[in-house]
Amino acid sequence: MKRLWKKEIWRLAALTALGGLLAWPFSATAIGIAIALGLQLAYQLRQLHVLDQWLANHPQEEPPAASGLWGELFDRLYRYQKSQRITQRRLRDTLSRIQESSEAMRDSVVMLDRHGDMEWWNSAAERMLGLKPAHDRGQHITNLLRDPRFVDYFQARDYSDPLTLTSPIDDQMILQFQITLYGDDERLLMARDITRLHRLEQMRRDFVANVSHELRTPLTVLSGYLETYSDMADQLPGRMSRGIEQMRGQTTRMQNLVNDLLLLSRLEIDQGGQDDTPLELGSMMDSIRRDAEALSNGQQHFEVIHDERRRLIGSDKEIHSALSNLVFNAVRYAGEGRHITLRWKRHGQGACLEVSDDGEGIDPHHIPRLTERFYRVDKGRSTATGGTGLGLAIVKHVLLRHQARLEIDSYPGAGATFRCVFPRDRLSAPETQARPALTSE
Ligand code: ADP
């Protein structure tokens, strides 16, 4: 290209000089130079016109024939256009493949622009969400999915968990929505039909609840008779009364298990929130401490600290059940001579109910699984101490219903701390009269 530029400049200079030389015998050198420059300008303008015509009318055809700098320029433009066309075709192919595969998907896919307006969707979205291509394109998603829970989910911009709702066009269809943020604040909304899974889950819950309920009556009868027989232990042969004692122990265990299973089912099935009131946590903690002292048989030391003035709004029965599970666990697993502390205290903007002990602690690799049903660190020990394996699962469900979370800090030999962290929305305003921090031991 550099060579061509040089040649072009030399040609211009030579033609200009020739114009001057030819006009020199007539004493009109300047006119000769002007005519030579004019001719060259006319040539350049003609080539520009040819370029313009080519680009305007047949850009994909072969470029016009030209030599020198113009020829090279035409060739370059032609090559550039050709590569652009190939890239465009590839992109088009990729896009249509993506659209075809999204089209074939059984899940709904809706592409939203940065304002939340719908740009494109597949046919599953038409089937599940009732979107109509002619009518809904460019509409805001919340004009179509008006459920306040979806609107809150969409606006909160925290899409780490999916949202489960019924379809806007069929209330028998259960959909799970998940949003992904990408590009320039655009969003991809996916909806999956989980009706079958939801029904199975419902059946599982109903089955567990029904079985537990049906087991209650026979167990009550059994334990009633066993109690009567154990009252008559002195009239029975030694081997028999030992057997009756063991049967009594196992029946009590089964009753505890059935009660815990029923409680868990109720926590899962009920919507919650009906019996939420500001709680008297001070007296609740004191009464649980008294029960725990009885269970501990004077083997452990207890302390109750109440240093948050705001009150927790929730279900008295459920919070009592969660807190007593944590405290009784501490009694059973911390070991003799240990200190157990119950505390209601500030935690960030919210507050937390904390149960800590200075006992044997838990190996960190067990911690993520502790709230699973029937997960035990040491099965033998849990059974021996009367554990059902459902205590922490109950705590987790109670907290979920109170928009709270369970934090567990523990290390072998360093004790264990179970923290129920409640958000600010779950607290009532502090009492107007200042109340001194309460501590009892
Ligand atoms: P379980 O009925 O077996 O007590 P939980 O769900 O209440 O069932 O507890 C699960 C497991 O967590 C227990 O088996 C126990 O190993 C462990 N754990 C709970 N609390 C404590 C604690 N304070 N210290 C040590 N281990 C604990």
Coordinates of C-alpha atoms and ligand atoms in Angstrom, one line a residue:
M1 CA 0.0 0.0 0.0
K2 CA 2.9 2.4 0.9
R3 CA 4.4 1.6 -2.5
L4 CA 1.0 2.4 -4.2
W5 CA 0.8 5.8 -2.4
K6 CA 4.3 6.7 -3.5
K7 CA 3.5 5.8 -7.1
E8 CA 0.3 7.9 -7.0
I9 CA 2.2 10.9 -5.6
W10 CA 4.8 10.5 -8.3
R11 CA 2.2 10.2 -11.0
L12 CA 0.5 13.4 -9.8
A13 CA 3.8 15.2 -9.7
A14 CA 4.8 13.9 -13.2
L15 CA 1.5 14.8 -14.8
T16 CA 1.5 18.3 -13.2
A17 CA 5.1 18.8 -14.5
L18 CA 4.1 17.5 -18.0
G19 CA 1.2 20.0 -18.1
G20 CA 3.6 22.8 -17.1
L21 CA 6.2 21.7 -19.7
L22 CA 3.8 21.4 -22.6
A23 CA 2.4 24.8 -21.9
W24 CA 5.9 26.4 -21.4
P25 CA 6.6 27.2 -25.1
F26 CA 3.4 29.2 -25.1
S27 CA 4.4 31.0 -22.0
A28 CA 1.4 29.5 -20.2
T29 CA 3.1 27.2 -17.6
A30 CA 0.6 28.0 -14.9
I31 CA -2.4 27.3 -17.1
G32 CA -0.8 24.0 -18.2
I33 CA -0.3 23.0 -14.5
A34 CA -3.9 24.0 -13.7
I35 CA -5.3 22.0 -16.6
A36 CA -3.2 18.9 -15.5
L37 CA -4.4 19.3 -11.9
G38 CA -8.0 19.7 -13.0
L39 CA -7.9 16.6 -15.2
Q40 CA -6.6 14.6 -12.2
L41 CA -9.3 16.0 -10.0
A42 CA -11.9 14.9 -12.5
Y43 CA -10.4 11.4 -12.6
Q44 CA -10.5 11.1 -8.8
L45 CA -14.1 12.4 -8.7
R46 CA -15.1 9.8 -11.4
Q47 CA -13.6 7.0 -9.3
L48 CA -15.5 8.3 -6.2
H49 CA -18.7 8.2 -8.2
V50 CA -17.9 4.6 -9.3
L51 CA -17.3 3.7 -5.7
D52 CA -20.5 5.3 -4.6
Q53 CA -22.5 3.5 -7.3
W54 CA -21.0 0.2 -6.4
L55 CA -21.7 0.6 -2.7
A56 CA -25.2 1.9 -3.3
N57 CA -26.3 -0.7 -5.9
H58 CA -24.3 -3.9 -5.9
P59 CA -22.0 -4.1 -2.9
Q60 CA -22.0 -7.9 -2.9
E61 CA -20.9 -8.2 -6.5
E62 CA -17.3 -8.0 -7.8
P63 CA -15.8 -4.5 -7.4
P64 CA -15.4 -2.3 -10.5
A65 CA -12.1 -2.7 -12.4
A66 CA -9.6 -0.1 -11.4
S67 CA -5.8 0.1 -11.2
G68 CA -3.4 1.6 -8.6
L69 CA -4.5 3.0 -5.3
W70 CA -8.3 2.9 -6.3
G71 CA -8.0 -0.8 -7.4
E72 CA -6.5 -1.7 -4.0
L73 CA -9.1 0.3 -2.2
F74 CA -12.0 -1.5 -4.0
D75 CA -10.4 -4.9 -3.4
R76 CA -10.0 -4.1 0.3
L77 CA -13.6 -3.0 0.7
Y78 CA -14.8 -6.1 -1.2
R79 CA -12.8 -8.4 1.1
Y80 CA -14.0 -6.6 4.3
Q81 CA -17.6 -6.8 3.1
K82 CA -17.3 -10.5 2.3
S83 CA -15.9 -11.3 5.8
Q84 CA -18.6 -9.2 7.4
R85 CA -21.3 -11.1 5.5
I86 CA -19.8 -14.4 6.6
T87 CA -19.7 -13.3 10.3
Q88 CA -23.3 -12.1 10.0
R89 CA -24.4 -15.4 8.5
R90 CA -22.7 -17.3 11.3
L91 CA -24.3 -15.1 14.0
R92 CA -27.7 -15.5 12.3
D93 CA -27.2 -19.3 12.3
T94 CA -26.2 -19.3 15.9
L95 CA -29.1 -17.1 16.9
S96 CA -31.6 -19.2 15.0
R97 CA -30.1 -22.4 16.6
I98 CA -30.5 -20.9 20.1
Q99 CA -34.0 -19.9 19.3
E100 CA -34.8 -23.3 17.8
S101 CA -33.4 -25.1 20.9
S102 CA -35.3 -22.7 23.3
E103 CA -38.4 -23.3 21.2
A104 CA -37.9 -27.0 21.7
M105 CA -37.5 -26.6 25.4
R106 CA -40.4 -27.7 27.7
D107 CA -39.6 -24.8 30.1
S108 CA -40.8 -21.3 29.3
V109 CA -38.0 -18.8 28.3
V110 CA -38.7 -15.1 28.2
M111 CA -36.0 -12.5 27.3
L112 CA -36.5 -9.1 29.0
D113 CA -34.7 -5.9 28.2
R114 CA -33.2 -3.6 30.8
H115 CA -36.6 -2.0 31.6
G116 CA -38.3 -5.4 32.1
D117 CA -40.1 -5.3 28.7
M118 CA -40.6 -8.6 27.0
E119 CA -38.5 -8.9 23.8
W120 CA -38.8 -12.6 22.8
W121 CA -40.2 -15.8 24.2
N122 CA -40.7 -19.4 23.2
S123 CA -43.9 -21.3 22.6
A124 CA -43.8 -23.0 26.0
A125 CA -44.2 -19.4 27.5
E126 CA -47.3 -19.0 25.4
R127 CA -48.7 -22.2 26.7
M128 CA -47.7 -21.7 30.4
L129 CA -48.0 -18.0 30.9
G130 CA -50.5 -17.1 28.2
L131 CA -48.3 -14.7 26.2
K132 CA -49.6 -13.7 22.8
P133 CA -47.0 -12.7 20.2
A134 CA -49.0 -10.1 18.4
H135 CA -50.3 -8.4 21.5
D136 CA -47.7 -8.7 24.3
R137 CA -44.3 -8.0 22.7
G138 CA -42.8 -4.9 24.3
Q139 CA -45.1 -5.1 27.3
H140 CA -43.7 -5.0 30.8
I141 CA -43.5 -8.4 32.4
T142 CA -45.4 -7.3 35.5
N143 CA -48.4 -6.4 33.3
L144 CA -48.7 -10.1 32.5
L145 CA -47.6 -11.6 35.8
R146 CA -49.4 -9.4 38.2
D147 CA -49.2 -11.6 41.3
P148 CA -47.8 -9.3 44.1
R149 CA -45.3 -12.1 45.1
F150 CA -43.9 -12.1 41.5
V151 CA -43.8 -8.3 41.4
D152 CA -41.8 -8.2 44.7
Y153 CA -39.5 -11.0 43.5
F154 CA -38.9 -9.2 40.2
Q155 CA -38.2 -5.9 41.8
A156 CA -36.0 -7.2 44.7
R157 CA -33.3 -8.3 42.2
D158 CA -32.2 -11.1 44.4
Y159 CA -32.7 -14.2 42.3
S160 CA -30.7 -16.7 44.3
D161 CA -33.8 -18.7 45.1
P162 CA -36.6 -19.6 42.7
L163 CA -40.2 -18.5 43.2
T164 CA -43.1 -21.0 43.1
L165 CA -46.5 -19.7 42.0
T166 CA -49.6 -21.0 40.1
S167 CA -49.8 -20.2 36.4
P168 CA -51.7 -17.0 35.5
I169 CA -53.9 -18.9 33.1
D170 CA -54.4 -22.2 34.9
D171 CA -54.6 -22.3 38.7
Q172 CA -54.0 -26.1 38.6
M173 CA -50.5 -25.6 37.1
I174 CA -47.7 -24.9 39.6
L175 CA -44.7 -23.0 38.1
Q176 CA -41.3 -22.4 39.4
F177 CA -39.8 -19.0 38.2
Q178 CA -36.1 -18.3 38.1
I179 CA -34.6 -15.0 36.8
T180 CA -31.0 -14.6 35.5
L181 CA -29.4 -11.2 35.1
Y182 CA -27.1 -10.8 32.0
G183 CA -25.5 -8.3 29.6
D184 CA -26.6 -4.7 30.1
D185 CA -29.0 -5.3 33.0
E186 CA -31.2 -7.6 30.8
R187 CA -33.0 -10.5 32.3
L188 CA -33.8 -14.0 31.3
L189 CA -37.0 -15.4 32.9
M190 CA -37.4 -19.2 33.0
A191 CA -40.5 -20.9 34.2
R192 CA -40.7 -24.7 34.8
D193 CA -43.9 -26.7 35.3
I194 CA -43.5 -28.5 38.6
T195 CA -47.1 -29.6 39.1
R196 CA -46.2 -33.3 39.2
L197 CA -43.3 -32.7 41.7
H198 CA -45.5 -30.5 43.8
R199 CA -48.3 -33.1 43.9
L200 CA -45.7 -35.8 44.9
E201 CA -44.4 -33.6 47.6
Q202 CA -47.9 -32.9 48.8
M203 CA -48.6 -36.7 48.9
R204 CA -45.4 -37.3 50.8
R205 CA -46.4 -34.7 53.4
D206 CA -50.0 -36.0 53.7
F207 CA -48.7 -39.6 54.0
V208 CA -46.3 -38.8 56.8
A209 CA -49.0 -36.7 58.6
N210 CA -51.6 -39.4 58.2
V211 CA -49.3 -42.3 59.3
S212 CA -48.2 -40.3 62.3
H213 CA -51.7 -39.5 63.2
E214 CA -52.9 -43.1 62.8
L215 CA -50.0 -44.3 65.0
R216 CA -51.0 -42.0 67.8
T217 CA -54.0 -43.9 69.1
P218 CA -52.4 -47.4 69.3
L219 CA -49.3 -46.0 70.9
T220 CA -51.4 -44.2 73.6
V221 CA -53.2 -47.5 74.3
L222 CA -49.9 -49.4 74.5
S223 CA -48.2 -46.9 76.7
G224 CA -51.3 -46.8 79.0
Y225 CA -51.2 -50.6 79.5
L226 CA -47.4 -50.6 80.0
E227 CA -47.7 -47.9 82.6
T228 CA -50.3 -49.9 84.5
Y229 CA -48.1 -53.1 84.3
S230 CA -45.0 -51.2 85.4
D231 CA -47.0 -49.9 88.5
M232 CA -47.5 -53.6 89.3
A233 CA -43.8 -54.4 88.7
D234 CA -43.4 -55.9 92.3
Q235 CA -46.0 -58.6 91.5
L236 CA -44.3 -59.6 88.3
P237 CA -41.3 -61.9 87.7
G238 CA -38.0 -59.9 87.4
R239 CA -37.4 -60.7 83.7
M240 CA -40.9 -59.6 82.8
S241 CA -40.8 -56.3 84.6
R242 CA -37.4 -55.5 82.9
G243 CA -39.0 -56.2 79.6
I244 CA -42.0 -54.0 80.4
E245 CA -39.6 -51.1 81.4
Q246 CA -37.8 -51.4 78.1
M247 CA -41.1 -51.5 76.2
R248 CA -42.2 -48.4 78.0
G249 CA -39.0 -46.6 77.1
Q250 CA -39.3 -47.6 73.4
T251 CA -43.0 -46.6 73.4
T252 CA -42.2 -43.2 74.8
R253 CA -39.5 -42.8 72.1
M254 CA -42.0 -43.7 69.4
Q255 CA -44.5 -41.3 70.8
N256 CA -41.9 -38.5 70.8
L257 CA -41.1 -39.4 67.2
V258 CA -44.7 -39.3 66.1
N259 CA -45.3 -36.0 67.9
D260 CA -42.2 -34.5 66.2
L261 CA -43.3 -35.8 62.8
L262 CA -46.8 -34.4 63.3
L263 CA -45.3 -31.0 64.3
L264 CA -43.0 -30.9 61.3
S265 CA -45.9 -31.8 58.9
R266 CA -48.0 -29.0 60.5
L267 CA -45.1 -26.5 60.1
E268 CA -44.8 -27.5 56.4
I269 CA -48.5 -27.5 55.6
D270 CA -49.7 -24.4 57.5
Q271 CA -49.1 -21.0 55.9
G272 CA -48.1 -19.5 59.3
G273 CA -48.4 -15.9 60.5
Q274 CA -52.0 -16.3 61.9
D275 CA -51.0 -16.3 65.6
D276 CA -48.1 -13.8 65.4
T277 CA -47.9 -11.5 68.5
P278 CA -45.2 -9.7 70.4
L279 CA -43.7 -12.4 72.6
E280 CA -42.8 -12.4 76.3
L281 CA -39.3 -13.8 75.6
G282 CA -38.1 -13.1 79.2
S283 CA -40.7 -15.4 80.8
M284 CA -40.4 -18.0 78.0
M285 CA -36.6 -18.2 78.5
D286 CA -37.1 -18.5 82.2
S287 CA -39.6 -21.3 81.9
I288 CA -37.4 -23.2 79.4
R289 CA -34.5 -22.8 81.8
R290 CA -36.5 -24.4 84.6
D291 CA -37.5 -27.4 82.4
A292 CA -33.8 -27.7 81.3
E293 CA -32.7 -27.7 84.9
A294 CA -35.1 -30.5 85.7
L295 CA -33.8 -32.5 82.6
S296 CA -30.2 -31.8 83.5
N297 CA -30.7 -33.0 87.1
G298 CA -28.3 -30.3 88.5
Q299 CA -25.5 -31.5 86.2
Q300 CA -25.2 -28.2 84.3
H301 CA -25.3 -24.4 85.0
F302 CA -27.7 -22.1 83.3
E303 CA -27.7 -18.4 82.5
V304 CA -30.4 -16.3 80.9
I305 CA -29.4 -12.9 79.4
H306 CA -32.0 -10.5 78.1
D307 CA -30.3 -7.5 76.6
E308 CA -32.4 -6.5 73.6
R309 CA -35.4 -4.3 74.4
R310 CA -37.3 -4.8 71.2
R311 CA -39.8 -7.7 71.3
L312 CA -40.0 -10.5 68.9
I313 CA -43.2 -10.9 66.8
G314 CA -44.0 -14.5 66.2
S315 CA -45.9 -17.6 67.2
D316 CA -45.4 -18.2 70.9
K317 CA -45.8 -22.0 70.5
E318 CA -43.4 -22.3 67.6
I319 CA -40.7 -20.2 69.1
H320 CA -41.0 -22.0 72.4
S321 CA -40.7 -25.3 70.6
A322 CA -37.6 -24.2 68.6
L323 CA -35.9 -22.7 71.7
S324 CA -36.6 -25.6 73.9
N325 CA -35.2 -28.0 71.2
L326 CA -31.9 -26.0 71.2
V327 CA -31.7 -25.8 75.0
F328 CA -32.5 -29.5 75.5
N329 CA -29.9 -30.5 72.9
A330 CA -27.3 -28.4 74.8
V331 CA -28.3 -30.3 78.0
R332 CA -28.0 -33.7 76.2
Y333 CA -24.9 -33.1 74.2
A334 CA -22.7 -30.6 76.1
G335 CA -21.8 -33.0 78.9
E336 CA -21.7 -32.7 82.7
G337 CA -20.6 -29.6 84.6
R338 CA -20.9 -27.4 81.5
H339 CA -22.4 -23.9 81.2
I340 CA -25.4 -23.2 79.0
T341 CA -26.4 -19.7 78.1
L342 CA -29.7 -18.5 76.6
R343 CA -29.5 -15.0 75.3
W344 CA -31.8 -12.5 73.5
K345 CA -29.5 -9.8 71.9
R346 CA -29.1 -7.4 69.1
H347 CA -27.7 -8.8 65.8
G348 CA -27.0 -6.2 63.1
Q349 CA -30.3 -4.5 62.4
G350 CA -32.2 -7.4 63.8
A351 CA -31.9 -9.6 66.9
C352 CA -31.0 -13.1 67.8
L353 CA -32.0 -15.8 70.2
E354 CA -28.7 -17.6 71.1
V355 CA -28.1 -20.9 72.9
S356 CA -24.5 -21.6 73.6
D357 CA -22.6 -24.2 75.6
D358 CA -19.0 -24.8 76.5
G359 CA -19.3 -28.5 75.9
E360 CA -17.8 -31.0 73.4
G361 CA -18.9 -29.2 70.3
I362 CA -19.4 -30.6 66.8
D363 CA -16.9 -31.3 64.0
P364 CA -17.4 -28.5 61.3
H365 CA -18.0 -31.0 58.5
H366 CA -21.3 -32.1 60.2
I367 CA -22.6 -28.6 60.6
P368 CA -24.1 -28.1 57.1
R369 CA -26.2 -31.3 57.4
L370 CA -27.3 -31.0 61.1
T371 CA -30.8 -29.6 60.1
E372 CA -31.6 -32.6 57.9
R373 CA -34.2 -35.0 59.2
F374 CA -32.7 -37.9 61.1
Y375 CA -29.1 -36.6 60.7
R376 CA -27.1 -37.4 63.8
V377 CA -23.5 -36.9 64.6
D378 CA -23.5 -40.0 66.8
K379 CA -26.6 -42.1 66.3
G380 CA -26.0 -44.3 69.4
R381 CA -25.6 -41.2 71.7
S382 CA -28.6 -39.4 70.2
T383 CA -30.9 -42.5 70.7
A384 CA -29.6 -43.0 74.2
T385 CA -30.4 -39.5 75.2
G386 CA -33.9 -39.7 73.8
G387 CA -33.3 -37.7 70.6
T388 CA -35.7 -38.2 67.6
G389 CA -33.3 -36.8 65.0
L390 CA -35.9 -34.2 64.1
G391 CA -35.1 -31.4 66.6
L392 CA -33.0 -29.2 64.4
A393 CA -35.3 -29.8 61.4
I394 CA -38.1 -28.4 63.5
V395 CA -36.0 -25.4 64.5
K396 CA -35.2 -24.7 60.8
H397 CA -38.8 -24.9 59.8
V398 CA -40.0 -22.6 62.6
L399 CA -37.3 -20.1 61.7
L400 CA -38.2 -20.2 58.0
R401 CA -41.8 -19.3 58.9
H402 CA -40.4 -16.3 60.8
Q403 CA -38.1 -15.2 57.9
A404 CA -35.2 -16.0 60.2
R405 CA -32.2 -18.2 59.8
L406 CA -30.2 -20.6 62.0
E407 CA -26.4 -20.0 62.4
I408 CA -24.3 -22.7 64.0
D409 CA -20.8 -22.0 65.3
S410 CA -19.0 -24.9 66.8
Y411 CA -15.7 -26.7 67.0
P412 CA -14.7 -30.0 68.7
G413 CA -13.9 -29.2 72.3
A414 CA -14.9 -25.5 72.0
G415 CA -18.6 -25.7 72.7
A416 CA -21.5 -25.0 70.3
T417 CA -23.5 -21.8 69.6
F418 CA -26.9 -22.0 67.9
R419 CA -28.1 -18.6 66.8
C420 CA -31.7 -17.9 65.6
V421 CA -31.3 -14.6 63.7
F422 CA -34.5 -12.6 63.2
P423 CA -34.8 -9.7 60.7
R424 CA -35.8 -6.2 61.9
D425 CA -39.3 -6.6 60.4
R426 CA -39.9 -9.3 63.0
L427 CA -39.3 -6.9 66.0
S428 CA -41.6 -4.5 67.6
A429 CA -40.5 -1.0 68.6
P430 CA -38.7 -0.9 72.0
E431 CA -40.9 -0.4 75.1
T432 CA -40.9 3.4 75.9
Q433 CA -39.8 2.9 79.5
A434 CA -36.2 1.9 79.7
R435 CA -35.9 -1.6 81.0
P436 CA -32.6 -2.7 82.7
A437 CA -30.7 -5.6 81.1
L438 CA -32.0 -8.7 82.8
T439 CA -29.7 -11.5 83.9
S440 CA -30.7 -14.5 85.9
E441 CA -28.9 -17.5 87.0
Ligands
ADP1 P1 -31.4 -35.4 68.0 O1 -32.8 -35.8 68.2 O2 -30.5 -36.5 67.5 O3 -30.8 -34.5 69.0 P2 -31.3 -32.9 66.4 O4 -31.8 -32.6 65.1 O5 -31.9 -32.1 67.6 O6 -31.5 -34.5 66.6 O7 -29.7 -32.7 66.5 C1 -28.9 -33.3 65.4 C2 -27.5 -33.6 66.0 O8 -26.8 -32.4 66.2 C3 -27.5 -34.4 67.3 O9 -27.6 -35.8 67.0 C4 -26.2 -34.0 67.9 O10 -25.2 -34.8 67.5 C5 -25.9 -32.6 67.3 N1 -26.1 -31.5 68.3 C6 -27.2 -30.8 68.5 N2 -27.0 -29.8 69.4 C7 -25.7 -30.0 69.9 C8 -24.9 -29.4 70.9 N3 -25.4 -28.4 71.7 N4 -23.7 -29.9 71.1 C9 -23.2 -30.9 70.4 N5 -23.9 -31.5 69.4 C10 -25.1 -31.1 69.2

